[in-house]
PDB file of C-alpha atoms in Angstrom:
ATOM      1  CA  MET C   1      -6.912  14.595   8.018  1.00 64.00           C
ATOM      2  CA  ILE C   2      -6.731  11.626   5.610  1.00 80.00           C
ATOM      3  CA  ASN C   3      -8.029  12.847   2.106  1.00 88.00           C
ATOM      4  CA  GLN C   4      -6.309  12.926  -1.275  1.00 93.00           C
ATOM      5  CA  THR C   5      -2.859  14.779  -0.035  1.00 94.00           C
ATOM      6  CA  PHE C   6      -2.187  12.242   2.749  1.00 95.00           C
ATOM      7  CA  PHE C   7      -2.555   9.197   0.153  1.00 96.00           C
ATOM      8  CA  TRP C   8      -0.721  10.982  -3.208  1.00 97.00           C
ATOM      9  CA  THR C   9       1.986  12.198  -0.403  1.00 97.00           C
ATOM     10  CA  SER C  10       2.497   8.495   1.153  1.00 97.00           C
ATOM     11  CA  PHE C  11       2.473   6.946  -2.536  1.00 98.00           C
ATOM     12  CA  ILE C  12       5.361   9.640  -3.544  1.00 98.00           C
ATOM     13  CA  ALA C  13       7.137   9.418  -0.448  1.00 98.00           C
ATOM     14  CA  ALA C  14       7.115   5.936  -0.938  1.00 98.00           C
ATOM     15  CA  LEU C  15       8.157   5.615  -4.559  1.00 98.00           C
ATOM     16  CA  GLY C  16      10.865   7.885  -4.250  1.00 97.00           C
ATOM     17  CA  THR C  17      12.533   5.950  -1.474  1.00 97.00           C
ATOM     18  CA  ALA C  18      12.338   3.197  -3.490  1.00 97.00           C
ATOM     19  CA  PHE C  19      14.169   4.284  -6.476  1.00 97.00           C
ATOM     20  CA  ALA C  20      16.438   6.323  -4.205  1.00 97.00           C
ATOM     21  CA  LEU C  21      17.551   2.695  -2.521  1.00 96.00           C
ATOM     22  CA  LYS C  22      17.759   1.258  -6.391  1.00 95.00           C
ATOM     23  CA  PHE C  23      19.715   4.198  -7.171  1.00 96.00           C
ATOM     24  CA  LEU C  24      21.985   4.233  -3.911  1.00 95.00           C
ATOM     25  CA  HIS C  25      22.227   0.639  -4.372  1.00 94.00           C
ATOM     26  CA  PHE C  26      23.438   0.560  -7.769  1.00 94.00           C
ATOM     27  CA  PHE C  27      26.062   2.525  -7.475  1.00 95.00           C
ATOM     28  CA  ASN C  28      27.923   1.131  -4.152  1.00 93.00           C
ATOM     29  CA  PHE C  29      26.581   4.371  -1.612  1.00 93.00           C
ATOM     30  CA  ILE C  30      25.181   1.935   0.525  1.00 91.00           C
ATOM     31  CA  GLU C  31      27.155  -1.415   1.093  1.00 86.00           C
ATOM     32  CA  TRP C  32      23.164  -3.203   1.970  1.00 87.00           C
ATOM     33  CA  SER C  33      20.596  -4.673  -0.357  1.00 86.00           C
ATOM     34  CA  PRO C  34      17.535  -2.739  -0.024  1.00 88.00           C
ATOM     35  CA  VAL C  35      15.660  -6.048  -0.291  1.00 83.00           C
ATOM     36  CA  GLY C  36      17.887  -8.288   1.508  1.00 79.00           C
ATOM     37  CA  TRP C  37      15.685  -8.685   4.330  1.00 72.00           C
ATOM     38  CA  ALA C  38      14.034 -11.090   1.585  1.00 69.00           C
ATOM     39  CA  LYS C  39      16.261 -14.161   2.105  1.00 69.00           C
ATOM     40  CA  GLY C  40      15.566 -14.650   5.898  1.00 68.00           C
ATOM     41  CA  TRP C  41      11.930 -15.196   5.228  1.00 67.00           C
ATOM     42  CA  VAL C  42      10.951 -19.262   3.817  1.00 61.00           C
ATOM     43  CA  PHE C  43       8.726 -17.380   1.344  1.00 63.00           C
ATOM     44  CA  PHE C  44      11.104 -15.876  -0.937  1.00 63.00           C
ATOM     45  CA  SER C  45      13.393 -18.792  -0.067  1.00 60.00           C
ATOM     46  CA  GLU C  46      12.742 -20.588  -3.650  1.00 66.00           C
ATOM     47  CA  GLY C  47      14.199 -17.312  -5.644  1.00 67.00           C
ATOM     48  CA  ALA C  48      11.339 -15.260  -5.681  1.00 72.00           C
ATOM     49  CA  HIS C  49      11.212 -12.435  -8.429  1.00 78.00           C
ATOM     50  CA  PRO C  50      13.373  -9.051  -7.467  1.00 80.00           C
ATOM     51  CA  PHE C  51      10.057  -7.417  -8.643  1.00 86.00           C
ATOM     52  CA  ILE C  52       8.094  -8.598  -5.835  1.00 84.00           C
ATOM     53  CA  LYS C  53      10.759  -8.424  -3.250  1.00 85.00           C
ATOM     54  CA  TRP C  54      10.221  -4.123  -4.509  1.00 91.00           C
ATOM     55  CA  ALA C  55       6.392  -4.485  -4.362  1.00 92.00           C
ATOM     56  CA  LEU C  56       6.473  -5.434  -1.194  1.00 90.00           C
ATOM     57  CA  LEU C  57       9.655  -2.832   0.186  1.00 92.00           C
ATOM     58  CA  PHE C  58       7.266  -0.312  -1.718  1.00 97.00           C
ATOM     59  CA  LEU C  59       4.117  -1.324   0.781  1.00 96.00           C
ATOM     60  CA  ILE C  60       5.953  -1.307   3.620  1.00 94.00           C
ATOM     61  CA  LEU C  61       6.855   2.139   2.977  1.00 97.00           C
ATOM     62  CA  LEU C  62       3.846   2.685   1.824  1.00 98.00           C
ATOM     63  CA  ILE C  63       2.880   2.259   5.220  1.00 98.00           C
ATOM     64  CA  SER C  64       5.471   3.034   7.033  1.00 97.00           C
ATOM     65  CA  TYR C  65       4.982   7.086   5.657  1.00 98.00           C
ATOM     66  CA  MET C  66       0.891   6.754   5.966  1.00 97.00           C
ATOM     67  CA  ILE C  67       1.792   5.924   9.558  1.00 97.00           C
ATOM     68  CA  LEU C  68       4.666   8.583  10.271  1.00 97.00           C
ATOM     69  CA  TYR C  69       2.408  11.294   7.702  1.00 97.00           C
ATOM     70  CA  ILE C  70      -0.796  11.106  10.704  1.00 95.00           C
ATOM     71  CA  ALA C  71       1.768  11.168  13.747  1.00 95.00           C
ATOM     72  CA  VAL C  72       3.360  13.827  12.663  1.00 95.00           C
ATOM     73  CA  SER C  73       0.840  16.006  11.540  1.00 93.00           C
ATOM     74  CA  PHE C  74       0.382  16.590  15.615  1.00 91.00           C
ATOM     75  CA  THR C  75       3.488  18.797  15.206  1.00 91.00           C
ATOM     76  CA  THR C  76       2.338  22.048  14.185  1.00 88.00           C
ATOM     77  CA  SER C  77       4.213  23.662  17.155  1.00 90.00           C
ATOM     78  CA  ILE C  78       7.520  21.997  16.113  1.00 92.00           C
ATOM     79  CA  PRO C  79       9.056  23.283  13.804  1.00 94.00           C
ATOM     80  CA  THR C  80       9.517  20.887  10.369  1.00 93.00           C
ATOM     81  CA  VAL C  81      12.868  20.841   9.902  1.00 94.00           C
ATOM     82  CA  VAL C  82      14.050  19.827  13.711  1.00 95.00           C
ATOM     83  CA  THR C  83      11.539  17.276  13.098  1.00 95.00           C
ATOM     84  CA  ALA C  84      12.315  15.408  10.077  1.00 94.00           C
ATOM     85  CA  LEU C  85      16.054  15.879  11.063  1.00 94.00           C
ATOM     86  CA  LEU C  86      15.418  14.260  14.410  1.00 95.00           C
ATOM     87  CA  ILE C  87      13.302  11.411  12.756  1.00 96.00           C
ATOM     88  CA  GLY C  88      15.488  10.853   9.972  1.00 95.00           C
ATOM     89  CA  ILE C  89      18.800  10.601  12.193  1.00 93.00           C
ATOM     90  CA  ILE C  90      16.652   8.013  14.408  1.00 93.00           C
ATOM     91  CA  VAL C  91      15.144   6.161  11.680  1.00 94.00           C
ATOM     92  CA  VAL C  92      18.678   6.109   9.202  1.00 92.00           C
ATOM     93  CA  ILE C  93      20.739   4.839  12.622  1.00 88.00           C
ATOM     94  CA  SER C  94      18.385   2.149  13.393  1.00 88.00           C
ATOM     95  CA  ILE C  95      18.299   0.762  10.109  1.00 88.00           C
ATOM     96  CA  GLU C  96      21.889   0.863   9.904  1.00 85.00           C
ATOM     97  CA  TRP C  97      21.706  -0.533  13.396  1.00 84.00           C
ATOM     98  CA  SER C  98      19.514  -3.192  12.222  1.00 83.00           C
ATOM     99  CA  ILE C  99      21.789  -4.247   9.175  1.00 82.00           C
ATOM    100  CA  GLY C 100      25.211  -3.540  10.093  1.00 78.00           C
ATOM    101  CA  THR C 101      24.832  -4.735  13.798  1.00 77.00           C
ATOM    102  CA  PRO C 102      27.568  -2.719  14.880  1.00 79.00           C
ATOM    103  CA  GLU C 103      28.347  -2.884  18.998  1.00 81.00           C
ATOM    104  CA  THR C 104      28.130   0.339  20.279  1.00 81.00           C
ATOM    105  CA  LEU C 105      26.158   3.697  19.116  1.00 77.00           C
ATOM    106  CA  LYS C 106      29.612   5.236  18.269  1.00 83.00           C
ATOM    107  CA  LYS C 107      30.300   2.381  15.726  1.00 80.00           C
ATOM    108  CA  ALA C 108      27.147   2.602  14.140  1.00 76.00           C
ATOM    109  CA  VAL C 109      26.653   6.535  13.773  1.00 79.00           C
ATOM    110  CA  GLN C 110      30.336   6.063  12.278  1.00 84.00           C
ATOM    111  CA  SER C 111      28.873   3.824   9.362  1.00 83.00           C
ATOM    112  CA  VAL C 112      25.637   5.710   8.162  1.00 87.00           C
ATOM    113  CA  SER C 113      25.969   6.158   4.588  1.00 90.00           C
ATOM    114  CA  ILE C 114      25.667  10.116   4.088  1.00 94.00           C
ATOM    115  CA  PRO C 115      23.966   9.462   0.763  1.00 95.00           C
ATOM    116  CA  PHE C 116      21.778   7.459   2.293  1.00 95.00           C
ATOM    117  CA  PHE C 117      21.145  10.205   5.005  1.00 95.00           C
ATOM    118  CA  ALA C 118      20.185  12.862   2.686  1.00 95.00           C
ATOM    119  CA  VAL C 119      18.030  10.615   0.985  1.00 96.00           C
ATOM    120  CA  MET C 120      15.828   9.682   4.043  1.00 96.00           C
ATOM    121  CA  ALA C 121      16.275  13.530   5.341  1.00 95.00           C
ATOM    122  CA  ILE C 122      14.970  15.340   2.203  1.00 96.00           C
ATOM    123  CA  ILE C 123      12.215  12.191   2.571  1.00 97.00           C
ATOM    124  CA  ILE C 124      11.000  12.444   5.902  1.00 97.00           C
ATOM    125  CA  ARG C 125      11.309  16.402   5.444  1.00 96.00           C
ATOM    126  CA  PHE C 126       8.930  16.207   2.317  1.00 97.00           C
ATOM    127  CA  ILE C 127       6.217  14.329   4.447  1.00 97.00           C
ATOM    128  CA  THR C 128       6.660  16.074   7.541  1.00 96.00           C
ATOM    129  CA  GLU C 129       6.368  19.838   5.747  1.00 95.00           C
ATOM    130  CA  THR C 130       3.296  18.313   3.844  1.00 96.00           C
ATOM    131  CA  ALA C 131       1.171  16.826   6.471  1.00 95.00           C
ATOM    132  CA  VAL C 132       1.786  19.701   8.983  1.00 94.00           C
ATOM    133  CA  VAL C 133       1.245  22.540   6.433  1.00 93.00           C
ATOM    134  CA  MET C 134      -2.296  20.155   5.580  1.00 93.00           C
ATOM    135  CA  LYS C 135      -2.666  20.357   9.415  1.00 91.00           C
ATOM    136  CA  LYS C 136      -2.525  23.756   9.944  1.00 89.00           C
ATOM    137  CA  LEU C 137      -4.561  24.443   6.601  1.00 89.00           C
ATOM    138  CA  SER C 138      -7.754  22.527   8.068  1.00 86.00           C
ATOM    139  CA  ALA C 139      -7.496  23.843  11.076  1.00 80.00           C
ATOM    140  CA  HIS C 140      -8.005  27.554   9.550  1.00 77.00           C
ATOM    141  CA  ASP C 141     -10.095  26.716   7.366  1.00 73.00           C
ATOM    142  CA  THR C 142     -12.563  24.872  10.461  1.00 71.00           C
ATOM    143  CA  LYS C 143     -12.354  28.680  12.154  1.00 61.00           C
TER     144      LYS C 143
END
């Protein structure tokens, strides 16, 4: 299960997400900064270079996508589109909720950026599809 495909899928997904977040922020499709979390850390309080913040975000995304890849590889009996959409909805609402801090779930859902959801749905579908296909291929090879 952990092979070159695992690493390359996670790497490309993290890189694609980082570029997509920069694009969405640059063109104001999202109201929050993807590296705005760094302001709260003492390590970055003196104004660290933005490249360091983006590199750390990339590493966080890479580790998260590696964990996601392993987790969704066990969902071979569920259609990948269903798994990807459910995970995408949960991830986007939780991110928007933690950043925007709305009072209710309804306000959190209404404040979701559709382009952000689309990007996350595509990335999560990419990871989910690859993980499930590779799991099925490895199960087929062992028989």
